[in-house]
Short mmCIF file of C-alpha atoms and ligand atoms in Angstrom, two decimals:
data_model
loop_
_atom_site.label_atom_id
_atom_site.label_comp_id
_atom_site.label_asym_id
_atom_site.label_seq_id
_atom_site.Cartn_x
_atom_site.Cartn_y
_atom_site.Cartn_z
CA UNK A 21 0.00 0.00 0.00
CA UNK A 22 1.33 3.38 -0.90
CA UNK A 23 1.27 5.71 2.37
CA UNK A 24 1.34 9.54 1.73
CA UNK A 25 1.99 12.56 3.55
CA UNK A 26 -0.41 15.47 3.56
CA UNK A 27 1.40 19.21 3.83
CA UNK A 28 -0.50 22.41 3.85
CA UNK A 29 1.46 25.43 1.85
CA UNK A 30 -0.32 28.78 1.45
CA UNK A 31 -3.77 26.95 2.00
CA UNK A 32 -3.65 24.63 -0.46
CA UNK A 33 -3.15 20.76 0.96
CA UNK A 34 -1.22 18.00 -1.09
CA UNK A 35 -0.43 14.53 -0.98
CA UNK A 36 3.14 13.25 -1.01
CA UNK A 37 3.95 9.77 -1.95
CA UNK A 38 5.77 8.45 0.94
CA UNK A 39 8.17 4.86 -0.78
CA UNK A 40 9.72 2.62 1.79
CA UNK A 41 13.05 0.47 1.11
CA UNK A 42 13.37 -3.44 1.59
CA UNK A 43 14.70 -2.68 4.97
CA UNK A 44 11.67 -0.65 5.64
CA UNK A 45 13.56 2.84 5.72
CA UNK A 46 10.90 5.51 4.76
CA UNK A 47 11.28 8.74 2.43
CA UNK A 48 8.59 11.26 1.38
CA UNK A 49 9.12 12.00 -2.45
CA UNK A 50 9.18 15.54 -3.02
CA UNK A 51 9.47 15.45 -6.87
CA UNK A 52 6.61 17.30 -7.53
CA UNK A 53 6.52 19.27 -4.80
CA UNK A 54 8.43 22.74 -6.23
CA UNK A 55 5.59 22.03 -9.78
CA UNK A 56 2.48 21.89 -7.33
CA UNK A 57 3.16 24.58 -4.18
CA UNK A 58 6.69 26.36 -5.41
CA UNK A 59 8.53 25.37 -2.77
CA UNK A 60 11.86 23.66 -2.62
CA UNK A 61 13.13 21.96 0.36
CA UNK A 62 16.76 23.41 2.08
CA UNK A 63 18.92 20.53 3.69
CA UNK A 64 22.50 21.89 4.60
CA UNK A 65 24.48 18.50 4.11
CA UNK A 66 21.95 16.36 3.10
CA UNK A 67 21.43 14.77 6.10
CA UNK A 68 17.58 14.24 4.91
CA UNK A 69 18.01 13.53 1.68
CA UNK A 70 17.62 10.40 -0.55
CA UNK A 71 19.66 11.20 -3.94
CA UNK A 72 18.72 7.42 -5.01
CA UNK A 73 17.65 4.62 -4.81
CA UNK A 74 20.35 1.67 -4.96
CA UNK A 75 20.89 -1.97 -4.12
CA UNK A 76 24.40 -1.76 -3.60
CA UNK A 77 24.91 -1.63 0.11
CA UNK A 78 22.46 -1.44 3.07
CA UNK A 79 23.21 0.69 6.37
CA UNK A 80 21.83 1.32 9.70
CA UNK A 81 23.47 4.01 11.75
CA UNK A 82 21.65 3.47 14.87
CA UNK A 83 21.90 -0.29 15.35
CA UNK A 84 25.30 -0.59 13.52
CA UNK A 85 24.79 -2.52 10.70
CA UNK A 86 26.61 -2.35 7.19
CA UNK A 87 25.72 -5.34 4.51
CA UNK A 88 27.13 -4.98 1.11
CA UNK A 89 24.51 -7.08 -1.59
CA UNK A 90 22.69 -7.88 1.70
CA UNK A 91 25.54 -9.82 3.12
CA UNK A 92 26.64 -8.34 6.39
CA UNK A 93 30.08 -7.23 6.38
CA UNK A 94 31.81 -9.22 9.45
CA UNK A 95 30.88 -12.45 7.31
CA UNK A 96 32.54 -10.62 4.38
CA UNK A 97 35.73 -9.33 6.15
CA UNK A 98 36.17 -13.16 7.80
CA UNK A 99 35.51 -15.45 4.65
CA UNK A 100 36.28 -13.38 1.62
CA UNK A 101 38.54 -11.90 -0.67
CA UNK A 102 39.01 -8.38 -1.68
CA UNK A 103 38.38 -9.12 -5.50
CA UNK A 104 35.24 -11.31 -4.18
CA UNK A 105 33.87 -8.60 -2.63
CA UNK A 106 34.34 -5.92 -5.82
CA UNK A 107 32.96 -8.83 -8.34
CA UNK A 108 29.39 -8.66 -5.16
CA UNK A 109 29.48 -4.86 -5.38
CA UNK A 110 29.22 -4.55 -9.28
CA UNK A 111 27.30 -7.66 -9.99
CA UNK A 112 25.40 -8.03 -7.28
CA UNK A 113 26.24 -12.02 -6.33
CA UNK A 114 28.65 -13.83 -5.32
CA UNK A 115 31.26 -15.46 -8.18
CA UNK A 116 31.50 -18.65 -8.56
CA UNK A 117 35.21 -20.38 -9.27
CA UNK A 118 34.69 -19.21 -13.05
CA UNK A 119 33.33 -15.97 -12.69
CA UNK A 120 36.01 -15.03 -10.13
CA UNK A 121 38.71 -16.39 -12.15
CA UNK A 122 37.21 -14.39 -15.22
CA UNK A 123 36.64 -11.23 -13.16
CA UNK A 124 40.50 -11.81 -12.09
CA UNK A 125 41.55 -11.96 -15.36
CA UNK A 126 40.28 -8.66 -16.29
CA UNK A 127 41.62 -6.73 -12.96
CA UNK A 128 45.36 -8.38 -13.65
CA UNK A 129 45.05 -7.88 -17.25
CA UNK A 130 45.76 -3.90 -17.97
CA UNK A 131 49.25 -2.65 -17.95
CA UNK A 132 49.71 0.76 -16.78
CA UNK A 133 50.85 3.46 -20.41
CA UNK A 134 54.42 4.63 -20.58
CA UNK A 135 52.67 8.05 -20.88
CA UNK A 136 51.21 7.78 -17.38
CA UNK A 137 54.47 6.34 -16.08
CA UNK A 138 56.13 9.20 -17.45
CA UNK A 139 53.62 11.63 -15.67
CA UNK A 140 53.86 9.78 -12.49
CA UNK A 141 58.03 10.05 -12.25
CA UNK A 142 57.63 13.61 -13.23
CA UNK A 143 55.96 14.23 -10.05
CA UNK A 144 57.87 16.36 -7.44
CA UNK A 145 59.27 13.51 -4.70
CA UNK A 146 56.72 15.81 -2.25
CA UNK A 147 53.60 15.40 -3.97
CA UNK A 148 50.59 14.46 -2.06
CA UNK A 149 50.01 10.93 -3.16
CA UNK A 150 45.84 11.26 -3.40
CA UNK A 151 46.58 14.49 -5.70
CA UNK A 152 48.89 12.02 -7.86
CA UNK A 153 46.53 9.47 -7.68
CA UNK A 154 43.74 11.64 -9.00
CA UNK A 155 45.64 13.59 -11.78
CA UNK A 156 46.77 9.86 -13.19
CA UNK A 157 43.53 8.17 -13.04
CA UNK A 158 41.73 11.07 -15.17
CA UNK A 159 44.97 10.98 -17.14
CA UNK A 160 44.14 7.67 -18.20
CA UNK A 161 41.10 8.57 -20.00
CA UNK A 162 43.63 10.59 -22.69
CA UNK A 163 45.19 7.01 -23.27
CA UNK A 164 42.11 4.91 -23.90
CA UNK A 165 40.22 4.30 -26.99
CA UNK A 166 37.45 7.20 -27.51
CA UNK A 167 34.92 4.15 -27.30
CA UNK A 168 35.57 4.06 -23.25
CA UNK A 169 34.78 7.53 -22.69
CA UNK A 170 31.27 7.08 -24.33
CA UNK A 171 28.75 5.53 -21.50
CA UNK A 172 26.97 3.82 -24.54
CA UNK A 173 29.84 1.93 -25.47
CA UNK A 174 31.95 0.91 -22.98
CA UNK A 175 32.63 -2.46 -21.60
CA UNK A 176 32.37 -1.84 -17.98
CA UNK A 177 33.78 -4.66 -16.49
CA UNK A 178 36.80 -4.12 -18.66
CA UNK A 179 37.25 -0.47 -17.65
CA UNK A 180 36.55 -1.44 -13.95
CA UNK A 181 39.29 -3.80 -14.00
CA UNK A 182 41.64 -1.22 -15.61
CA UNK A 183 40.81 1.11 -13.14
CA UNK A 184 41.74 -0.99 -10.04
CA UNK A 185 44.93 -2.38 -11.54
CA UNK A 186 45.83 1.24 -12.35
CA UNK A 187 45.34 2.10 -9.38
CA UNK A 188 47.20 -0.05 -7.30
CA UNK A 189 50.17 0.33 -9.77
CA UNK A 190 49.85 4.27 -9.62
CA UNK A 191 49.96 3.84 -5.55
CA UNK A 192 53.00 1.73 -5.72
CA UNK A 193 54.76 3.49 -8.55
CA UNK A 194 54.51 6.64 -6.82
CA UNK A 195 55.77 5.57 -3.12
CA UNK A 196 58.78 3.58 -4.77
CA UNK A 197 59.41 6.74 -7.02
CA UNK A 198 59.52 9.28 -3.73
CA UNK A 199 61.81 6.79 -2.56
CA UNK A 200 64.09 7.08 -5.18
CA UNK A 201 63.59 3.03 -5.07
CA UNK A 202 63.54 0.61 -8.17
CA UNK A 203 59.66 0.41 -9.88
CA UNK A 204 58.32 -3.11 -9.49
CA UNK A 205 56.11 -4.66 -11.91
CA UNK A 206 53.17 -6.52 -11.37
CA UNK A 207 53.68 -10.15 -11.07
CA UNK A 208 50.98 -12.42 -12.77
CA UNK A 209 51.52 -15.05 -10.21
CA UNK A 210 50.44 -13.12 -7.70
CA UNK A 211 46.94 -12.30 -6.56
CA UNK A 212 45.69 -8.25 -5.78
CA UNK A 213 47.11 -7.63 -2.68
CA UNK A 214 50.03 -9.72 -3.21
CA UNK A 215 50.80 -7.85 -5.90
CA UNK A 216 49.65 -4.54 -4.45
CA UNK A 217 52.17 -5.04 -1.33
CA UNK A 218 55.39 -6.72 -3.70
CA UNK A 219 54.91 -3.83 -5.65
CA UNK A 220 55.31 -1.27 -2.52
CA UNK A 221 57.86 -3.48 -0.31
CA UNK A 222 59.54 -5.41 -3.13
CA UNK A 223 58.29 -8.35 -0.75
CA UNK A 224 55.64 -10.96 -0.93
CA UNK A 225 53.38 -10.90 1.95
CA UNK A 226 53.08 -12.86 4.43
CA UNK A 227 49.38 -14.88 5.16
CA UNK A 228 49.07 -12.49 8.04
CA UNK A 229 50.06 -9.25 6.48
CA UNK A 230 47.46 -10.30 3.32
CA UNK A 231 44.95 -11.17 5.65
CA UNK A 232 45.16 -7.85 7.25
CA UNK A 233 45.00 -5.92 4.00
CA UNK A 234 42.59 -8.25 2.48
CA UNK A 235 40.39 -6.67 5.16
CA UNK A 236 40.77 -3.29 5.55
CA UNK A 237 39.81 -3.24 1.22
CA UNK A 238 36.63 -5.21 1.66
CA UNK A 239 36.22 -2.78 5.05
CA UNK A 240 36.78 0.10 2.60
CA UNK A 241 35.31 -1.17 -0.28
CA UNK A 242 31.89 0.80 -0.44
CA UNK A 243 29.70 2.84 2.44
CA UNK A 244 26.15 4.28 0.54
CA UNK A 245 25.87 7.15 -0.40
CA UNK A 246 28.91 9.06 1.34
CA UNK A 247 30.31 12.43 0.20
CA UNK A 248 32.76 10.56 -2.66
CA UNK A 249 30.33 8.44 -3.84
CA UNK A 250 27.75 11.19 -4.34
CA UNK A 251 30.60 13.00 -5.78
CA UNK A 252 31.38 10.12 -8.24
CA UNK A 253 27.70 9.92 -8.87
CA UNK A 254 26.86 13.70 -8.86
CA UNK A 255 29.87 13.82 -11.64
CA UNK A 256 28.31 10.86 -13.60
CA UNK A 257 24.60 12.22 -13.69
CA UNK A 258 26.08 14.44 -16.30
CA UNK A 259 27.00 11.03 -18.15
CA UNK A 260 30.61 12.01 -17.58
CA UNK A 261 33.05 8.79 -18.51
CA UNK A 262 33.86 7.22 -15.45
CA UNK A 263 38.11 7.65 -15.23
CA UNK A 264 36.66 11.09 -14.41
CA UNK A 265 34.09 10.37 -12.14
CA UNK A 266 36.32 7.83 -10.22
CA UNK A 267 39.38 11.02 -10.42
CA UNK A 268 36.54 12.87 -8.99
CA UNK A 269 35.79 10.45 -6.03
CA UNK A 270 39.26 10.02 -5.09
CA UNK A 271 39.88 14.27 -5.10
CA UNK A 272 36.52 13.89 -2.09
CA UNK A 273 37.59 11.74 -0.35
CA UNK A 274 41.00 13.65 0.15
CA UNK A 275 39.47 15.80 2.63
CA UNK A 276 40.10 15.47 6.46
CA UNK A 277 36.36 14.80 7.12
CA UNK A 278 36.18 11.67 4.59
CA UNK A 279 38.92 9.97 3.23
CA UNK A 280 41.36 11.88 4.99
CA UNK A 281 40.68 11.49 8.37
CA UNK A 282 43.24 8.34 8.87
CA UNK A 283 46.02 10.71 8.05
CA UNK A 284 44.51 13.20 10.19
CA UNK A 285 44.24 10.67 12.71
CA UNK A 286 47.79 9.14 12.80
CA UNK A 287 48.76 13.11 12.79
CA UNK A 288 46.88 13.95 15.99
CA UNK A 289 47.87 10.65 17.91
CA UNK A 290 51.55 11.09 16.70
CA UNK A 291 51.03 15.05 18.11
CA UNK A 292 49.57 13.74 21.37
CA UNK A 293 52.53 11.62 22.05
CA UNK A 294 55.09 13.85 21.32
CA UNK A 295 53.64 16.78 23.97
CA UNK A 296 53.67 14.04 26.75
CA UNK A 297 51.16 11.19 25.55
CA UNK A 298 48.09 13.43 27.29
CA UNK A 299 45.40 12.58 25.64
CA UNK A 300 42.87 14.28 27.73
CA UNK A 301 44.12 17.68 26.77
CA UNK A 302 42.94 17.05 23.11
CA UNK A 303 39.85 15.72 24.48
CA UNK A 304 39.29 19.01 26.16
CA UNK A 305 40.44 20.86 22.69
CA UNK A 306 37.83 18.83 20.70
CA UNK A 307 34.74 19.96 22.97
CA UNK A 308 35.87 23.67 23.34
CA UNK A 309 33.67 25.23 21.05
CA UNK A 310 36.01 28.23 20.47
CA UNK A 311 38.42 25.74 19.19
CA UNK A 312 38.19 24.05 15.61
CA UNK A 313 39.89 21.17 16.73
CA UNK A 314 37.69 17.97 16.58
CA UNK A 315 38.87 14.69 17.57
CA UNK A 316 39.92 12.85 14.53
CA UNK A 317 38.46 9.34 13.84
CA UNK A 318 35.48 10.17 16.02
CA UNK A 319 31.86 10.83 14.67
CA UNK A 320 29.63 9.68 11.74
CA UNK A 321 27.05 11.70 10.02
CA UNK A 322 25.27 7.95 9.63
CA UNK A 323 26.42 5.83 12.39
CA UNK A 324 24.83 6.80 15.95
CA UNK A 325 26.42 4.14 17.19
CA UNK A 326 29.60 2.45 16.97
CA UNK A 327 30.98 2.18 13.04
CA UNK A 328 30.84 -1.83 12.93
CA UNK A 329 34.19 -0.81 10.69
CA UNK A 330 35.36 0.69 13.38
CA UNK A 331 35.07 -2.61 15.73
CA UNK A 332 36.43 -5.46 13.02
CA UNK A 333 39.57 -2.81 12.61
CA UNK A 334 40.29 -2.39 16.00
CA UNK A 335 40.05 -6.20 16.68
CA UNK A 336 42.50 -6.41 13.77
CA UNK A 337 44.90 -4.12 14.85
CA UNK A 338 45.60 -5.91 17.98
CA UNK A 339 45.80 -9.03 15.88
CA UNK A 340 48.38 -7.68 13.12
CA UNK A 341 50.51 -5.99 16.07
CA UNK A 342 50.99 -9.05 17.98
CA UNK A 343 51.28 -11.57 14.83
CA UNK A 344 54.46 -8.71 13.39
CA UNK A 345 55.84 -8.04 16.46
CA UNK A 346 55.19 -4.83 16.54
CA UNK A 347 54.61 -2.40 19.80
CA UNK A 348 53.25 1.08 18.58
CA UNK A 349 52.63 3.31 21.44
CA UNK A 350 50.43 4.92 19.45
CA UNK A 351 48.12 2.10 19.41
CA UNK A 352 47.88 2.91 24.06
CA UNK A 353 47.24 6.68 22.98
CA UNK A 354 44.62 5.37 20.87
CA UNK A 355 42.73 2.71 23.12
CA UNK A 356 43.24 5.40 26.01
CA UNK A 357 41.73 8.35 24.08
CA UNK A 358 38.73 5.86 22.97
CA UNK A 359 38.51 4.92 26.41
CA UNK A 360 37.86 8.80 27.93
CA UNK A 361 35.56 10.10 24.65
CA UNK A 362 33.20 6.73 25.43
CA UNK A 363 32.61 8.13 28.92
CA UNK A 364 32.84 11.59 28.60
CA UNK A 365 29.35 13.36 28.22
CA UNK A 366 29.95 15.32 25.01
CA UNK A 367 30.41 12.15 23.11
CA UNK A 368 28.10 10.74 24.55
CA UNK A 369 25.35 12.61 24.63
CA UNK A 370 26.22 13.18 20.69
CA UNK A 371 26.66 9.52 20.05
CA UNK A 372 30.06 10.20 18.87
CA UNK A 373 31.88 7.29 18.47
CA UNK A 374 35.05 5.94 16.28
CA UNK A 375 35.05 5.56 13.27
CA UNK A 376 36.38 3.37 10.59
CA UNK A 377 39.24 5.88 10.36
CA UNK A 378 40.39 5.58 13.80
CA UNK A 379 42.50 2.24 14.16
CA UNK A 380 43.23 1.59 10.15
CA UNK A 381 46.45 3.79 10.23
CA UNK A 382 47.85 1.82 13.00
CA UNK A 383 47.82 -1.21 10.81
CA UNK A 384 48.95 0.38 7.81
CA UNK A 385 51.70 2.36 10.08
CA UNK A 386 52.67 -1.37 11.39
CA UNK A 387 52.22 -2.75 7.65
CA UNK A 388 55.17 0.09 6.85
CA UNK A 389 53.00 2.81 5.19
CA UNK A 390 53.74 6.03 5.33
CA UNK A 391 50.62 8.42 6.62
CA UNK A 392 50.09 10.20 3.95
CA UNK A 393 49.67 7.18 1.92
CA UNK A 394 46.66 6.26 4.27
CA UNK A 395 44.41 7.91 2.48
CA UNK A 396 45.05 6.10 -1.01
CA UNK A 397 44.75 3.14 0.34
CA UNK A 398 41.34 3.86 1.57
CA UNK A 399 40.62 4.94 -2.16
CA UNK A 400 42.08 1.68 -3.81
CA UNK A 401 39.55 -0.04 -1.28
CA UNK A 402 36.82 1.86 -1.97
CA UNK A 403 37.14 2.29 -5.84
CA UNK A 404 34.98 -0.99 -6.79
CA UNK A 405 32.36 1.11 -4.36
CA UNK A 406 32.60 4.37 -6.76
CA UNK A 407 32.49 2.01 -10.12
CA UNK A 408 29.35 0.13 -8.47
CA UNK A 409 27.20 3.24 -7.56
CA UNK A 410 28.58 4.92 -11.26
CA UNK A 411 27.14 1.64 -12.62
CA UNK A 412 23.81 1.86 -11.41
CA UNK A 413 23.40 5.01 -12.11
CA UNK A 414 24.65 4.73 -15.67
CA UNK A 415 22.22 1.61 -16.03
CA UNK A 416 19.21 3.50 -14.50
CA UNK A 417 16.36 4.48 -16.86
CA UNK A 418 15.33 8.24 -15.75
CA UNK A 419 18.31 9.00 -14.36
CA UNK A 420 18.45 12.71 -14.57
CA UNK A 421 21.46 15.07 -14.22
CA UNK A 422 22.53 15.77 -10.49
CA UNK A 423 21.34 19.74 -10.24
CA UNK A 424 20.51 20.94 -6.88
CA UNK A 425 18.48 24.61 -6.22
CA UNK A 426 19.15 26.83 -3.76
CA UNK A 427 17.43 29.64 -1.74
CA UNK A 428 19.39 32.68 -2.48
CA UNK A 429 20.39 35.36 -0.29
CA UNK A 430 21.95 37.88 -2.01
CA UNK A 431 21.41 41.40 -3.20
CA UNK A 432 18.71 42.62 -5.11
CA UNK A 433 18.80 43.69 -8.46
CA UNK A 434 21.10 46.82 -8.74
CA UNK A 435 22.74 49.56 -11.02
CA UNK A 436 25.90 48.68 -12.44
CA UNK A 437 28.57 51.28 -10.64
CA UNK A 438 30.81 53.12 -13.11
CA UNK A 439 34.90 52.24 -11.49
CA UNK A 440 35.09 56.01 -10.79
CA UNK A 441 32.13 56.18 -8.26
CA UNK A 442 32.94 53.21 -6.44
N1 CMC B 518 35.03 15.93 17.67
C1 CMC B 518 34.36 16.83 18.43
N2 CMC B 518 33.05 17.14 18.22
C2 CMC B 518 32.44 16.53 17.20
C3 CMC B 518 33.08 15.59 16.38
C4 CMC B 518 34.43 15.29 16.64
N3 CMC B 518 35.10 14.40 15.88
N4 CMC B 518 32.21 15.14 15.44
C5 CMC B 518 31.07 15.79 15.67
N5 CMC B 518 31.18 16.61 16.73
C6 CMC B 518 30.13 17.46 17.36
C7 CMC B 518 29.88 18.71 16.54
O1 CMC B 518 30.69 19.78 16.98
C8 CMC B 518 28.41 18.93 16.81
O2 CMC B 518 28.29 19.47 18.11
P1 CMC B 518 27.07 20.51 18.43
O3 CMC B 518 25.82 19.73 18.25
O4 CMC B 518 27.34 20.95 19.83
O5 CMC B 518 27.21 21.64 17.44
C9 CMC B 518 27.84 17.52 16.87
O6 CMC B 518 28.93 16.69 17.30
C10 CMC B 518 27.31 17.01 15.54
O7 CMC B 518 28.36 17.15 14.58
P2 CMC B 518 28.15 17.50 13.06
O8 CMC B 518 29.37 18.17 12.54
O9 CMC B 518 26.84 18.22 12.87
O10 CMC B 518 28.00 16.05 12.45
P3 CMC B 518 28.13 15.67 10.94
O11 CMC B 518 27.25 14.49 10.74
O12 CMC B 518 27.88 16.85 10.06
O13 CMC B 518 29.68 15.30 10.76
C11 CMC B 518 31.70 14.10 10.69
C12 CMC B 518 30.17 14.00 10.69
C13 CMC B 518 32.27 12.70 10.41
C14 CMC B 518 32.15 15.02 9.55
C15 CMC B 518 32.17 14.63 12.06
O14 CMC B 518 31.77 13.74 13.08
C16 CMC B 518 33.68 14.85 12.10
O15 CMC B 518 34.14 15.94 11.71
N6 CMC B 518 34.48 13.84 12.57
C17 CMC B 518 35.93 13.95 12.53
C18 CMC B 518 36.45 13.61 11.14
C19 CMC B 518 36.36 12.13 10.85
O16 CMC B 518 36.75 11.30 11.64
N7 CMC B 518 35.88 11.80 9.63
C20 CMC B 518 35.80 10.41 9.16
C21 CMC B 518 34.38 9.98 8.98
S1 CMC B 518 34.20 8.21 8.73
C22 CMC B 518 35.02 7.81 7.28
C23 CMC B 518 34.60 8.51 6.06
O17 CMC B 518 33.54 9.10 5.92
O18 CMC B 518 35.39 8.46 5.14
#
């Protein structure tokens, strides 16, 4: 039965559909509302707003719960594989043995063009490596037959599995280049994150060490409707080709609010420690109001209760540090600073709690990656995310170009001003 929602404007009463999800979340369609009354709606940050519908991946803030394809993501992160769990975002099912060895085929297939191997050692040594990763993956698009920039043609399995090979190649090429260190190739042999960490470290990794990235990918690998992936999708509405769209994503999820947030993490914990390891004091910081400071790692504008990325990471990190022998005081400031903000009334009476972001950088800090590599490694995770929701979008009849209003509040019309009056 369709439910509506009556709303009186100026008078005049109308009736607005009201569609519910399969997990029974509600949302009033105001599509006609501007045509019939002339009023828009105003949401600063969308917080209320559905951009979509999608049947990529389900979550529920206040009970904790994130499934990918319906399949909740603690099963995922314990029996799966990171190219699994990219073939479940874009198809929608599981592979079997064929289809993953198909779908693997395609990822490990693309080499990386001289051109954009050029571009990336012609980098300054300092460059921020999300900037680099950005500027080479919409690079790409100048080195690829016109037929995959056109959304009719392109094969999009192919062009997802160039992207994610690119990707980790770009990564790698890039922190060996900084370096000043030899450029490993990919090794056919090897499987993604195999080939992913040789190419970093120059190393195969051990069971452990895959493990551990195997997880923080599929932990990464897509989140809803988040500010990247409305970027990527906001981008695509205008049926951009998605090596810009995907360049897009990555440049969002830079900032220290998204993406960014484990470097600005691993930066605040590593400042803590060096004035004295007290963590209160930034505590106190984070709830003065006069004081911009927030506490890194901590919040959600989804999850009201703990991120259940937040708890499989944390778990892990304790895991990886004890299986590489590795004691990072960090990892104390961490679990002590968690331990304050859970009891302290501001956080809790704003059901602030950590977030994915928190713990990942001590695993990729013990893994031997440099912070401000954090942040790419949360965007080779979470780029079969950006192709999935580009995907739908692209295959969605009536999908209409992203093109928000807005209620202005400027001047009134006025008299141009001649220079010598002003
Ligand atoms: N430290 C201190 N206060 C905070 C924090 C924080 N980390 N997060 C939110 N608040 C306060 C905020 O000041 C506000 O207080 P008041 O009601 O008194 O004005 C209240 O909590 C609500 O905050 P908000 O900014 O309206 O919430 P939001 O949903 O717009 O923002 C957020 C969500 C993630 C941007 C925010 O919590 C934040 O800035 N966290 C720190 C950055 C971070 O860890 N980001 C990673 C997010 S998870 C991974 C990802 O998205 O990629």
């Amino acid at each position: 039965m369709v439910d509506h929602m009556k709303i009186k404007l100026n008078g005049t009463e109308i009736e607005l559909p009201v569609i519910e999800g399969t997990e029974n979340e509600k949302a009033i369609d105001i599509s006609k509302l501007r045509a019939e009354t002339g009023h828009i709606t105003l949401d600063n940050g969308f917080g209320n707003t559905g951009s979509c519908k999608s049947k990529i991946t389900f979550l529920d803030g206040e009970k904790g719960i994130l499934r990918y394809r319906g399949y909740p993501i603690e099963q995922l992160a314990d029996n799966s594989s990171f190219l699994e769990v990219s073939y479940l975002l874009n198809h929608g099912e599981l592979p079997n043995k064929v289809e993953l060895e198909k779908f693997e085929k395609t990822v490990k297939e693309p080499t990386l063009p001289v051109g954009i191997c050029d571009l990336l050692d012609d980098f300054p040594k300092t460059a921020h490596p999300m900037g680099v990763a950005a500027s080479a993956i919409v690079a790409l698009s100048a080195f690829v037959p016109r037929e995959n920039l056109d959304i009719t043609k392109i094969d999009k399995d192919e062009v997802l599995g160039q992207l994610m090979e690119s990707i980790s190649i770009i990564a790698a090429r890039f922190f060996r280049h900084r370096q000043g260190k030899k450029i490993i190739g990919t090794d056919p042999n090897l499987s993604y994150v195999e080939n992913l960490y040789n190419m970093m470290f120059d190393e195969i990794p051990s069971e452990k060490v895959k493990k551990a990235l195997e997880v923080l990918l599929i932990l990464h690998a897509d989140h809803e409707q988040n500010c990247s992936a409305s970027a990527v999708r906001v981008i695509g509405s205008a049926q951009t080709n998605p090596y810009a769209c995907i360049s897009g994503g990555i440049s969002a999820l830079w900032g220290a609010l998204h993406g960014g947030a484990n470097q600005a993490v691993m930066e605040m914990l590593q400042d803590i420690q060096d004035n004295g390891g007290d963590y209160r004091k930034a505590l106190d910081r984070a709830k003065d109001k006069e004081d911009p400071f927030r506490l890194m790692g901590f919040g959600h504008r989804v999850y009201k209760n703990f991120d259940p990325r937040a708890k499989i990471i944390k778990k892990a990190c304790d895991t990886v540090l004890d299986q590489l022998g590795v004691s990072d005081p960090l990892l104390d400031v961490a679990k002590g600073l968690e331990k304050v903000a859970l009891e302290d009334p501001y956080f809790v009476d704003r059901k602030l709690y950590p977030n994915v972001d928190f713990y990942s950088g001590i695993i990729y800090r013990a893994l031997g990656i440099p912070t401000d590599m954090f942040t790419v490694m949360f965007a080779i995770g979470r780029l079969p995310g950006w192709f999935a929701q580009w995907r739908e979008l692209a295959e969605f009849k009536g999908s209409k170009i992203a093109r928000p209003r807005q209620v202005y509040m400027g001047e009134n019309e006025r008299d141009y001003i001649p220079m010598e009056k002003r």
